[in-house]
Structure formats: C-alpha cells, structure tokens
C-alpha angles and dihedrals in degrees: 000000000000091000091053091050091049091052092048097050101034095088090053098052111122093020127119088270091071104029091121089065094053122095113179105311095332120100112211120227108270120233123227091255091054091052092048089049092053091047091050092049091050091049091048090050090051091051090047092052091047093049097031095122092051090044091055090047087054092051091049091048089050091052091050089049091055097043103050135022091210092049088049090056090051091049093050090051091051109084094198092049094049092046092050090049092054091045089053088050094052092047094046097054099068093042090048091051091048092048093050092052099041095045092056097247086124128021091207118114115266093251093053092048089052091048092049094050092044092051089049092056093041089054090050092051092050090047092055092047093046094046091049091050095046094048094038087230106109098159098065091050091048089053088046091052092049090050092050091048091053092049093049093047089056093044093049095044093051092042095050091059092054095043091048089051090054090053095044097041110036092181092070114114104256092200091062091047090051091051090049092050092047090050094049093047094043095050092044094051094044090051090051093048091050091048091048090052090055093046092051091047093050090048094056099253120142124246090245091056090049091049093049091047091049094051099042104036103025115026098033096052090046091052092048093049091045091049092052093048097043101039091087096030120135 
C-alpha cells in the first residue's frame, strides 16, 4: 500500500499541493495522511477534468437558480440540469475545504475542514427532510434544498478561485480577497434567504414560522460551522 502511495504522489512532490511541507530547499518527510491527501486531490482533479462539461453546466444552472425564481423552476424540472448541479456541488466541497485550509482561512487540517463542511451540509439535508415530514409538505422543502444547493455551488465556485489565487500568488492583498469572499457569501446567502421567504409564502406558511425556521435551521448552523472553521484561522 505504501509503495502505491509513494508512486502516486512522487510526481507531485514540490508542487503547490505540498508547499506546507517545504522549508527552504528541504522537503520534509511526508506523513501517510499527507500522501493520502495528495492522492485524493489528484483523483478529484481527474474526476473534475472528466466531468468538466457537466460541472460547468451545474455551475451555470446554479447561477440561473440564484438569479431568477422562474429560471429556478425550469432548472428543477430539468433532470439533467438538477443532476449536473448536484454533481458540481459534490465536486466543489472537497476543493472548497482544501482551499480554505491551504489559504490560511482556517488553521485546521484539511481532513477536519472537509469533515466540518460535510457535517454542515448533512445536517442541512436532514433538516429539510425532517421539516418536510413534520409539516407534511415535502415539496416546498425539496425546492428549498435545491435552491440552497444552487446558491452554495455558486458561492463555493467563486470562492475557490479567490482562495486558490491567494495560495498561488502570495503578493495578493488578502484584505481585498477577504472583502470579495464576504461579498460573495453575503450576496449568495441573502439571495437564498429572500428565495426561501417566497417559497414559504407560496406554500402557505406564516412569516413567524419562516423566521423561526431561518434562525434555528439556517443561521444557527452557519454560525456554528463558521465558528469552528475560523476559531483557529490565521
């Protein structure tokens, strides 16, 4: 197993994937977890290249979901569009976690960042399913979940570009990057909140119910995940 890992990661030694293990001209001995990380990144890149066209379709579908309620309805009724959007979501999560860790946004190890983000999205999915079951209105919460997925795909895709630029070009002004990231995340979340208000209204829910849902199952989990990721940030 170790020989296979050595063969897989050897071509990538000294690259941006392992810069944290480089001090001057000396390459530190890589741990097993580092080698597995590099192998996983290479595999994810291979998958991304193979499904790049579908990935881009998913990003475009996500953008349409965020921009227009009517276009969102068309996207959700298009099986190919919704499948490409979820594929883009699955591919974006590991790269987003890697970018957050490597750029210094969080000092947590890459694996723990990935676990934290994954648990956050798993919790959200369970919250949608549970809310739909308790209210006996599954369709609105399915639309809500699709809308949230589209918004997060767009947020992650735009954020990955900026975070990768910070890692590749250290001279970039980090304050401007931070403002850009805050703007992207803020606009994306506000669009989602506005869309959720409309979905709840069309489904016959009261404003109070929407507000309680927003605070307990949307804002609170985001704050907890953000707190965990940023507590040890640089």
